[in-house]
CSV table of C-alpha atoms in Angstrom, one decimal:
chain,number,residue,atom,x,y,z
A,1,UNK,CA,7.6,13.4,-22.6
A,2,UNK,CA,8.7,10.0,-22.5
A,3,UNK,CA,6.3,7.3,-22.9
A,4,UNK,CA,7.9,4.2,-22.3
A,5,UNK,CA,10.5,4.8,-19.0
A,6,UNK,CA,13.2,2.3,-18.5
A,7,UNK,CA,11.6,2.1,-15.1
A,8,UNK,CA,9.0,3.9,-13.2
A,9,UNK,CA,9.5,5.0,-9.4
A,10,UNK,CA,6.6,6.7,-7.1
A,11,UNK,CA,7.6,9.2,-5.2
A,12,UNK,CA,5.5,9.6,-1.4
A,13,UNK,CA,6.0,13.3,-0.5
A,14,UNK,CA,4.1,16.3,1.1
A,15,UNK,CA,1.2,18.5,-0.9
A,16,UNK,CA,3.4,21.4,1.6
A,17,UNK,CA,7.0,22.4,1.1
A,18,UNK,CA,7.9,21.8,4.7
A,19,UNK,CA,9.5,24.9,7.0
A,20,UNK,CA,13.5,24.0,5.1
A,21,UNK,CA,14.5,25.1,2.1
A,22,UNK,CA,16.6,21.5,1.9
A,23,UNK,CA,13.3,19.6,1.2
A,24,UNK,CA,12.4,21.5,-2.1
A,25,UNK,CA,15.7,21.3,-3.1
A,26,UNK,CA,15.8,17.4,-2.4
A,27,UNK,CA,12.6,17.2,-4.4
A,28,UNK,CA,14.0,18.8,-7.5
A,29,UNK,CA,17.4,17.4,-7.6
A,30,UNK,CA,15.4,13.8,-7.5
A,31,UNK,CA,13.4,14.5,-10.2
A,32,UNK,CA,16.2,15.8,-12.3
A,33,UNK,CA,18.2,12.9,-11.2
A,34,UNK,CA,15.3,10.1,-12.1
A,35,UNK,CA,14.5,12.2,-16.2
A,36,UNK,CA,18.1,12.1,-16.7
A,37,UNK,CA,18.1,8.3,-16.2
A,38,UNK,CA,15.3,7.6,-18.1
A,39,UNK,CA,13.1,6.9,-15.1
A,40,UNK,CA,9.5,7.6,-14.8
A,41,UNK,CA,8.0,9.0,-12.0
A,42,UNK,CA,4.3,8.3,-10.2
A,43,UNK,CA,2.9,10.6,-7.7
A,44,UNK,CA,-0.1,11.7,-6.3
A,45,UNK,CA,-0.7,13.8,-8.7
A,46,UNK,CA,-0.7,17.3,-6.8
A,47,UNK,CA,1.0,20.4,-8.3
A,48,UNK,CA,1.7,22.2,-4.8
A,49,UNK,CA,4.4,21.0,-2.2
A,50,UNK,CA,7.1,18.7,-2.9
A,51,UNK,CA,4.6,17.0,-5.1
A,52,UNK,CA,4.7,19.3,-7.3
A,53,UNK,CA,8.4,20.3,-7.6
A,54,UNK,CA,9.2,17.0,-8.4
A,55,UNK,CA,7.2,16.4,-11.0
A,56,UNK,CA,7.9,19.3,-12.5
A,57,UNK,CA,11.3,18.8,-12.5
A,58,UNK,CA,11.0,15.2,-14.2
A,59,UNK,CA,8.3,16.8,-16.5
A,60,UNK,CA,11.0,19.7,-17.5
A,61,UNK,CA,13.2,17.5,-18.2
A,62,UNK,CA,11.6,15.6,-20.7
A,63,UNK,CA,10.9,12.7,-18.6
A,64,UNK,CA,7.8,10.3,-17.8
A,65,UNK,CA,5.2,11.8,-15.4
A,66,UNK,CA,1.9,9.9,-14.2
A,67,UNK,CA,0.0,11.9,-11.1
A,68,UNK,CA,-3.0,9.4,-9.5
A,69,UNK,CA,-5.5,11.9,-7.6
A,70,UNK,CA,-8.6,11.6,-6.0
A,71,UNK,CA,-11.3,13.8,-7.2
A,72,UNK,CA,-11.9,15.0,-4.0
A,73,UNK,CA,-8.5,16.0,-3.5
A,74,UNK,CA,-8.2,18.1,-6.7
A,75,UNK,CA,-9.1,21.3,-5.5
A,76,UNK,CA,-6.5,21.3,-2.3
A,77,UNK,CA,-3.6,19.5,-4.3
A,78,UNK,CA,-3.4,21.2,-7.7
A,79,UNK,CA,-2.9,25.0,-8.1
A,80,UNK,CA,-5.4,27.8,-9.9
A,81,UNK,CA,-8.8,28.2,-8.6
A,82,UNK,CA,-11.2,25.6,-7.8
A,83,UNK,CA,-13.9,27.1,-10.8
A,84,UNK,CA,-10.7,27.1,-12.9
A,85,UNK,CA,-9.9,23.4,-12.0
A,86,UNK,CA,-13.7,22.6,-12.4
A,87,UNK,CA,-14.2,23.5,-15.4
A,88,UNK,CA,-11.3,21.4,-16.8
A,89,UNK,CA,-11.9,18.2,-15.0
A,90,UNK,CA,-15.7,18.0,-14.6
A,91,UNK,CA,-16.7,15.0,-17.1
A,92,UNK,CA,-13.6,13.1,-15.3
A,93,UNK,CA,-14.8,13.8,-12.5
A,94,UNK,CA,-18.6,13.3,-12.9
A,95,UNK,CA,-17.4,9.9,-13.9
A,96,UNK,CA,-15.0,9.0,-11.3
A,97,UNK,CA,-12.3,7.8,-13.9
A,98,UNK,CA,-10.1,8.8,-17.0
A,99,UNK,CA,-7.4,11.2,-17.9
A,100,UNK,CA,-6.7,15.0,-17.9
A,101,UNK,CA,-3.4,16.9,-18.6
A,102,UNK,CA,-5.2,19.4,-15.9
A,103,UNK,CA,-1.5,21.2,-16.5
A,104,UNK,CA,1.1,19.3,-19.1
A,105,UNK,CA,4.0,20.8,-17.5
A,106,UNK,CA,3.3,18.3,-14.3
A,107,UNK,CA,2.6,15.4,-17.2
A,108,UNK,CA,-0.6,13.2,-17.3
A,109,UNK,CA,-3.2,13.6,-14.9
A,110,UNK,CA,-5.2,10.2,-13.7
A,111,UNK,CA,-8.6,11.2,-11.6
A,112,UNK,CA,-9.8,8.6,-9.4
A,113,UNK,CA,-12.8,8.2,-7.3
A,114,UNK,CA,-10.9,7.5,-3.8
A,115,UNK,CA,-7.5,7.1,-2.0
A,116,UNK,CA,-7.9,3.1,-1.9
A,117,UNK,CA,-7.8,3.4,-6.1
A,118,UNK,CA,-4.9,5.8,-5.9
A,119,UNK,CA,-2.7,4.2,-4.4
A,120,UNK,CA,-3.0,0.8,-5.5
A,121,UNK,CA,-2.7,2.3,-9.2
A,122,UNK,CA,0.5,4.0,-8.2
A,123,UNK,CA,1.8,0.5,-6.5
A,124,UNK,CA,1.0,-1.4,-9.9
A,125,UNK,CA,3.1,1.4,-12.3
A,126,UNK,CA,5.7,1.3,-10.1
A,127,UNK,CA,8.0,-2.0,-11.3
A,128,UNK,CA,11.1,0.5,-10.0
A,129,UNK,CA,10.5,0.7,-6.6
A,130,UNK,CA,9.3,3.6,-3.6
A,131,UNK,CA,10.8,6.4,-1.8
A,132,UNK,CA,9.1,8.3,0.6
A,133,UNK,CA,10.5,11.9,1.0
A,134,UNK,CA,9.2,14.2,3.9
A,135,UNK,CA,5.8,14.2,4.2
A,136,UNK,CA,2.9,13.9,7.3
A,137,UNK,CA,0.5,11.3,7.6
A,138,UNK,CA,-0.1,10.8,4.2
A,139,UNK,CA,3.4,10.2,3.3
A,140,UNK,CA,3.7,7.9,6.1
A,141,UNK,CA,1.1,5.7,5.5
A,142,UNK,CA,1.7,5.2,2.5
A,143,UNK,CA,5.2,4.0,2.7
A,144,UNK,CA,4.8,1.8,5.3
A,145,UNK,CA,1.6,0.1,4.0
A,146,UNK,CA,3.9,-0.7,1.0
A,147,UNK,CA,6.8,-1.8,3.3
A,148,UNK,CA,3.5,-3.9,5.1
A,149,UNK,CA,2.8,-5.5,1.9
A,150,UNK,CA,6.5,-6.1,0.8
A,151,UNK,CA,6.6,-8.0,4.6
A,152,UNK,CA,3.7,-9.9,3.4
A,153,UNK,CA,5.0,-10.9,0.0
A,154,UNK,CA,2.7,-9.0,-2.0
A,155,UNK,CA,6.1,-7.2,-4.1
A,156,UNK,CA,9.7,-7.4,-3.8
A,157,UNK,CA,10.7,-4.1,-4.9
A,158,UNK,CA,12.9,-1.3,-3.5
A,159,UNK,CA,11.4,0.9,-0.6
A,160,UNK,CA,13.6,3.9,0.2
A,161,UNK,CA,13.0,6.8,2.8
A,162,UNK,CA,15.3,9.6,1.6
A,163,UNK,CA,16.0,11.0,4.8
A,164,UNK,CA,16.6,14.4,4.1
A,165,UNK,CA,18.5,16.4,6.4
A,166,UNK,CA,17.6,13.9,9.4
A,167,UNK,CA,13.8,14.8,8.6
A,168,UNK,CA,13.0,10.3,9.4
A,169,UNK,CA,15.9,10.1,11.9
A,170,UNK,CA,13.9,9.9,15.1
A,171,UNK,CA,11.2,7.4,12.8
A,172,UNK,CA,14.2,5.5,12.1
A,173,UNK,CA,14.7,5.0,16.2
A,174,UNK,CA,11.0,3.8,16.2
A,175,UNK,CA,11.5,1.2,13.6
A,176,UNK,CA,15.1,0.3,15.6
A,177,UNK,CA,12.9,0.4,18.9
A,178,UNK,CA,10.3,-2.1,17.2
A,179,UNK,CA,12.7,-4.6,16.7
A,180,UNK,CA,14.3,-4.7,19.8
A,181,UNK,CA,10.9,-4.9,21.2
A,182,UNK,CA,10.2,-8.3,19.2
A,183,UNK,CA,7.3,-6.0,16.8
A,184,UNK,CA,9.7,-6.4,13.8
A,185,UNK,CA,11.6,-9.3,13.1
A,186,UNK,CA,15.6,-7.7,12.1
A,187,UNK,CA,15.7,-9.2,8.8
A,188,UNK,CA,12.5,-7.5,8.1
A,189,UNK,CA,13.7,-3.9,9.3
A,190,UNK,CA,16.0,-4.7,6.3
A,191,UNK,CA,12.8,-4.0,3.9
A,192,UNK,CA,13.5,-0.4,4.1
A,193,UNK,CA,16.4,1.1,2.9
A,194,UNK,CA,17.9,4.7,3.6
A,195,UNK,CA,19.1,7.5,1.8
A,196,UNK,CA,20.3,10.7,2.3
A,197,UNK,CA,21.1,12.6,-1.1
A,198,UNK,CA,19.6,12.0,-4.5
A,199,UNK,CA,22.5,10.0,-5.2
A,200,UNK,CA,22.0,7.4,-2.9
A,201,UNK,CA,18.5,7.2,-3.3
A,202,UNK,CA,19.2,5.9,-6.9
A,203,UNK,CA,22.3,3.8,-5.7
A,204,UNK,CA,19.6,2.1,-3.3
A,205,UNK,CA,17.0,1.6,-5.7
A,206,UNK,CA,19.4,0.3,-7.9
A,207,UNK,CA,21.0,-2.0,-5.3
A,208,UNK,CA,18.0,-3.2,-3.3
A,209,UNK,CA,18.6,-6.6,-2.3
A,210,UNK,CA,15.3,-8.3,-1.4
A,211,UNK,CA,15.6,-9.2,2.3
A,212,UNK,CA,15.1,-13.2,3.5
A,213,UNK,CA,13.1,-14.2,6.4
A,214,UNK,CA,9.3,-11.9,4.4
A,215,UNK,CA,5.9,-13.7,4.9
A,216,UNK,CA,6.2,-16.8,1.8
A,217,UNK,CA,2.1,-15.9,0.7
A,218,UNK,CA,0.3,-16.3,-2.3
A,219,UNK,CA,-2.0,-13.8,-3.5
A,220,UNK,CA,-4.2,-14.2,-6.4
A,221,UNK,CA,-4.9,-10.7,-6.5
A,222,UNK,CA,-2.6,-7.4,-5.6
């Protein structure tokens, strides 16, 4: 495994595989994509769904992998059985904190005591930027609270939906709708960027230019 990535991107995606074949095969092209450039990849730390492919795919390919889970979310987002999963993670869990492989071939494991924790963990690793793949409401929220705090000046890093086969297309008319509603300024509909194929999704992260016209705060603590 890699331990120190040239950069480190977290992934938003679904603990499902979605009804298209296209999504798991987005996820692990992705991940292959990010080992083979060196980048690191945080997730939320499930082994099932899209979650799972991804990081197995970065993990398999000798690259960085850091999942953040809750420990109330263990049994539904890793695989094997929960007396199984018990029995590996119980003092982490008992404690609310610290590290398990739980399984090495999805890379290190970080066990957290609630969603807040996760991802404001996963939004400190990442110095490379976010990309949501499809996903529900998880996914969802957790992209745009990250395009919320890029609005609010909290980071200036990349955020990418990778929009696979159309799957954001009609959120893409919402955000369009919000601005010309006078919701979202246009400069600020700038914050996220979209991709279609792996490729791009790179290309954007790599590109991102850091829109004008965000919220000029300070914040002592993020």
């Amino acid at each position: 495994m890699t331990v120190n990535p040239r950069k480190t991107i977290c992934v938003f995606c679904g603990s499902s595989f979605g009804k298209e074949a296209s999504y798991s095969q987005a996820a692990t092209e992705l991940g292959n994509l990010l080992a083979a450039k060196d980048y690191g990849l945080v997730y939320g730390g499930g082994t099932t769904g899209l979650m799972g492919l991804i990081a197995k795919s970065v993990a398999s390919k000798g690259g960085y992998v850091h999942g953040i889970i809750p420990d109330a979310l263990v049994s539904k987002e890793r695989t094997g059985s929960v007396d199984e999963i018990n029995k590996k993670i119980q003092s982490d869990v008992d404690n609310h904190k610290g590290e398990t492989p739980l399984d090495d071939s999805y890379g290190r494991t970080t066990i957290v005591s609630d969603m807040h924790t996760r991802k404001r963990m996963m939004g400190m690793e990442a110095d490379g930027g976010f990309v949501a793949m499809p996903g529900g409401f998880g996914t969802l929220e957790e992209i745009m609270e990250v395009t919320t705090w890029s609005q609010l000046g909290i980071h200036q890093k990349p955020v990418v939906l990778f929009n696979v086969d159309g799957f954001y297309d009609d959120f893409i008319k919402f955000l369009s709708k919000a601005v010309e509603a006078g919701f979202i300024s246009k400069n600020n509909s700038n914050i996220v960027a979209v991709a279609s194929t792996p490729e791009e999704v790179i290309e954007k992260l790599d590109n991102y230019v850091v829109p004008d016209g965000r919220f000029n705060l300070t914040w002592k603590n993020h």
